[in-house]
Amino acid sequence: MNDSFIYSQPGSRYSISGGNLRISQLNKEEDAGIYQCLASNSFGTILSREASLHIAYLEEFKTQRRSPVSVREGQGVVLLCGPPAHMGELTYSWIFNEYPSFVKQDTRRFVSQKTGNLYIAKVEPSDVGNYTCVVTNTVTQSRVQGPPTSLVLRNDGIMGEYEPKIEVQFPEVLAVAKGLTVKLECFALGNPVPAITWRRPDGVPFPRKVDVGKSSGVLEIPYFQQEDAGQYECTAENSRGKNTVKGRLSFYASPHLVEKPQDVQKAIDESLLWECKASAKPKPSYRWLKNGEPLESFEDRIQVVNGALSISSLTLSDTGMYQCIAENRHGRDDMPAESSHVNMPSFLKIPLTKLLQTLAFSVLDNGSLRISNITKQDAGLYTCVARNQFGVASSAGTLVVKEPTIITSKATQLDVTVGESVVVPCQVSRDPSLDVKFTWFFNEQLINFGSHGGYFEKVGGASAGDIMIRNIQLRHAGRYTCAVQTKVDSASIATDVVVRGPPDPPLDIKVDEVTETTSFVSWSPGPDNHSPVFAYNIQIRSPFSLGWQAAKTVPESLGGQQLSARVVELSPWVEYEFRVLATNSVGTGEPSKPSQKIRTKDTCMYIVASRVSGGGGSRSELVITWEPVPEELQCGPGFGYVVAFRPLGGQSWMQAAVTSPDASRYIFKNESIPPFSPFHVKVGVYNNKGEGLFGPVTTIYSAEEEPSRAPSRVRAKSLSASEVEVSWKPLPWSTSRTRIMGYEVRTTQLKHANEFHWVCSASKLTVGNRTSAVIRGLDPSSTYHIKLKAYNSAGVGPDSVVVNVTTKRPPPSQSPDKVTWNTTDSKLILKWDHVKSLENESEVMGYKVMYKQSRQSRPSVVETNSTSLELSLPVDEDYIIQIKPVSEGGEGSSSKQITIPRIAGLILALMAFITIILHGFQPGTGYSRA
């Protein structure tokens, strides 16, 4: 409301009762604003403190579709939330694929509560899926879901390692009010996943109240004080480097009146001085109101200096209600509840005797003096005089008036969420000469600090008995009473703490109306822990599931008022348990206790055996195979298979029952079955309810005959000291009675030792219609006998003719020696000594040079026939180089790894060295080593 007055009128949305303003049917455009109450009586008018009205709301997301985000494995990614229009504090979470699977924050994943964005420092294959931003208004408890964003992996390689890049950072300068909780966010992308650390550059250690989140991405400072102001630094570091951001927290306090004017009565022409002082940062300015209007100093006799109001030569026009207002850019404080007024007594209207009755002194019947509404002016020496006929006696005493002990913290209710830390305030203004003792009670039970699992901690100073409750739990909800006591007075204040947490488990899970594939589940709600339940989720478990699984229900989405649902798509004749989970704005609570186990009803089979195949076996056999139907899909007791088969082109089916539910094959043997002849087969199922359907018809072949011929034109040649290649002319791949599956190659080595003949044999199977094979792992300079034969499912055929082959001499055992290198014009020149083979080794034919950058996994290879090589390489990388000789016997021993540092650095160092040699050292010039 802007500069307008509200009056209570019939039919209006506004009504005023006893000074309270009631607004019905709130409208966020018309009603949001700043309100003040004016109260008037015969003494004058006062103006209440300002009250700001903000109307919380949360609109729906407007964008319905979002483009997929494509990244490489190992790369970092940011998924934007983009919350809709709103008013009121928001919290953010993300659903992964489907509810209730929420993204769990850790060192690799972070959800900013400032922007709602999801940050993944290093993407892994398991991150692929759909992500949905969930926005919750903490005031209205309403929530909306954004459109899903698909995260997919690119197929053009894996992202290499790189230094951290800080994507989430706090402001460079942030002003924080006294007593508030400030949370600084910091998170980085990087590979490997960066570690986040916090510190203060001035070396001041963090006090115990400071909390760093599990992922280190949030630094929380509860109950912010002057000593918490300063610079804060966040560092993200991994093995590739580190980055740092800094920000400064400044302390401010809105004004709080510490010295307030009191009501006075003055005579005409007297002077008045009212002090008004407030604590604040920055320092406040002061202004005064009279009867709700700004007090203008048009006359010299009215002055306002540093908040103090002085009026000289009082007149009747000065009578009224006065208010002092202290304010800075962060807020204001005034004293509407203790507004001061000036009243000018008139002896013409008020009899003197009546005026005396208003004095604060009265003598009791026993002679004691009673002083009411005592003030500082009442301090001093008092003497009591008693007289009788025997004489006069007196007694004197000094009255010292102390400042009262007043709790300045306001009684309030604190709303916190499980796991947070909260400060319960108890600040006092007191006489500095008096010691003060603070005692705390929780639900009227004394709090013993140091016990209670370390949850309670004193954090107040000399004039504050504040306590902090760390990592607050649901059991900590209740009333906290601070009792303050001095030698002369006492005070207390109670604060109600409401702890909001995930809902307790639902109760009384009942399952009925069970059919073959459905059941009806109902439950009672558990305590919502001060945050309304907005969703329920049913989970099921069977002996065949991997733990608890989300159940499909009708209706599909179960709201907070839904206390029953029908579970669908269950398997017949399976034993199930059910449990229910509740979710509110804080999170998903613990699951309920499992229901009693129930078994769905049995039914006729609607599943068929899959992967029907066959073939192979011995002569005159027809082997039929299939994949067994899992027990959870057998639909009832008495489960088995019906196998039907007939020759290709036949009209009638032969059938056989297989009663074992675990069976996976059936063998029909009959001497009349011709080898490798085609059959039509199909497999059906049955249980006690009857027979199900047959699966599709498949063509298989009966058992075949072994190959009757051997491969011809067998040849063998040596490839190296350990490899030979065998080739042959293949047999016909398939005939009417047999087919070839591959060839078995057998090698036999003859060794002579002490006139004994040692025979070493080995074999290798080839698959398919190949015409050659390479035999590896042989000994150098050795003779081998080689033969081969064809094979199929029935067995092996006859041996081929035997051929002999001798492997080559071994490669050089000596490695390249005296490897030298130098650089010029971005080129690397390598030289080494020629390798001489031993008498029993193969001659060197050339060399292989392998080089790679230090961060690469696979080297590049260059072959040369000389003992030197020139490479053109980038100048800003380190390289690892190895050289090995090559002979007809294979590759020889490799040289040791040679690490060549960055060529650019070497060139600069050489240029600096040449400059020094040519020009000499100059006075006052510094040189550094590259």
mmCIF file of N, CA, C and O in Angstrom, residues 23 145 259 351 385 428 636:
data_model
loop_
_atom_site.group_PDB
_atom_site.id
_atom_site.type_symbol
_atom_site.label_atom_id
_atom_site.label_comp_id
_atom_site.label_asym_id
_atom_site.label_seq_id
_atom_site.Cartn_x
_atom_site.Cartn_y
_atom_site.Cartn_z
ATOM 1 N N ILE A 23 -6.728 -8.916 6.435
ATOM 2 C CA ILE A 23 -6.923 -8.794 4.992
ATOM 3 C C ILE A 23 -7.356 -10.165 4.471
ATOM 4 O O ILE A 23 -6.641 -11.149 4.638
ATOM 5 N N GLN A 145 7.908 -28.945 -10.855
ATOM 6 C CA GLN A 145 9.007 -29.637 -11.540
ATOM 7 C C GLN A 145 9.214 -29.012 -12.913
ATOM 8 O O GLN A 145 8.262 -28.723 -13.632
ATOM 9 N N GLU A 259 19.013 3.037 24.877
ATOM 10 C CA GLU A 259 18.598 4.039 25.871
ATOM 11 C C GLU A 259 17.349 4.714 25.347
ATOM 12 O O GLU A 259 17.359 5.347 24.279
ATOM 13 N N PRO A 351 -6.754 19.580 41.683
ATOM 14 C CA PRO A 351 -6.490 20.013 43.075
ATOM 15 C C PRO A 351 -5.133 19.502 43.521
ATOM 16 O O PRO A 351 -4.682 18.437 43.111
ATOM 17 N N VAL A 385 13.091 8.770 61.107
ATOM 18 C CA VAL A 385 13.082 9.389 62.444
ATOM 19 C C VAL A 385 11.849 8.915 63.184
ATOM 20 O O VAL A 385 10.733 9.004 62.663
ATOM 21 N N VAL A 428 20.848 -9.768 26.883
ATOM 22 C CA VAL A 428 20.292 -8.942 27.957
ATOM 23 C C VAL A 428 20.989 -7.594 27.997
ATOM 24 O O VAL A 428 22.130 -7.440 27.561
ATOM 25 N N GLY A 636 2.074 -70.333 -11.477
ATOM 26 C CA GLY A 636 1.383 -71.254 -10.606
ATOM 27 C C GLY A 636 2.163 -72.537 -10.409
ATOM 28 O O GLY A 636 3.204 -72.771 -11.045
#
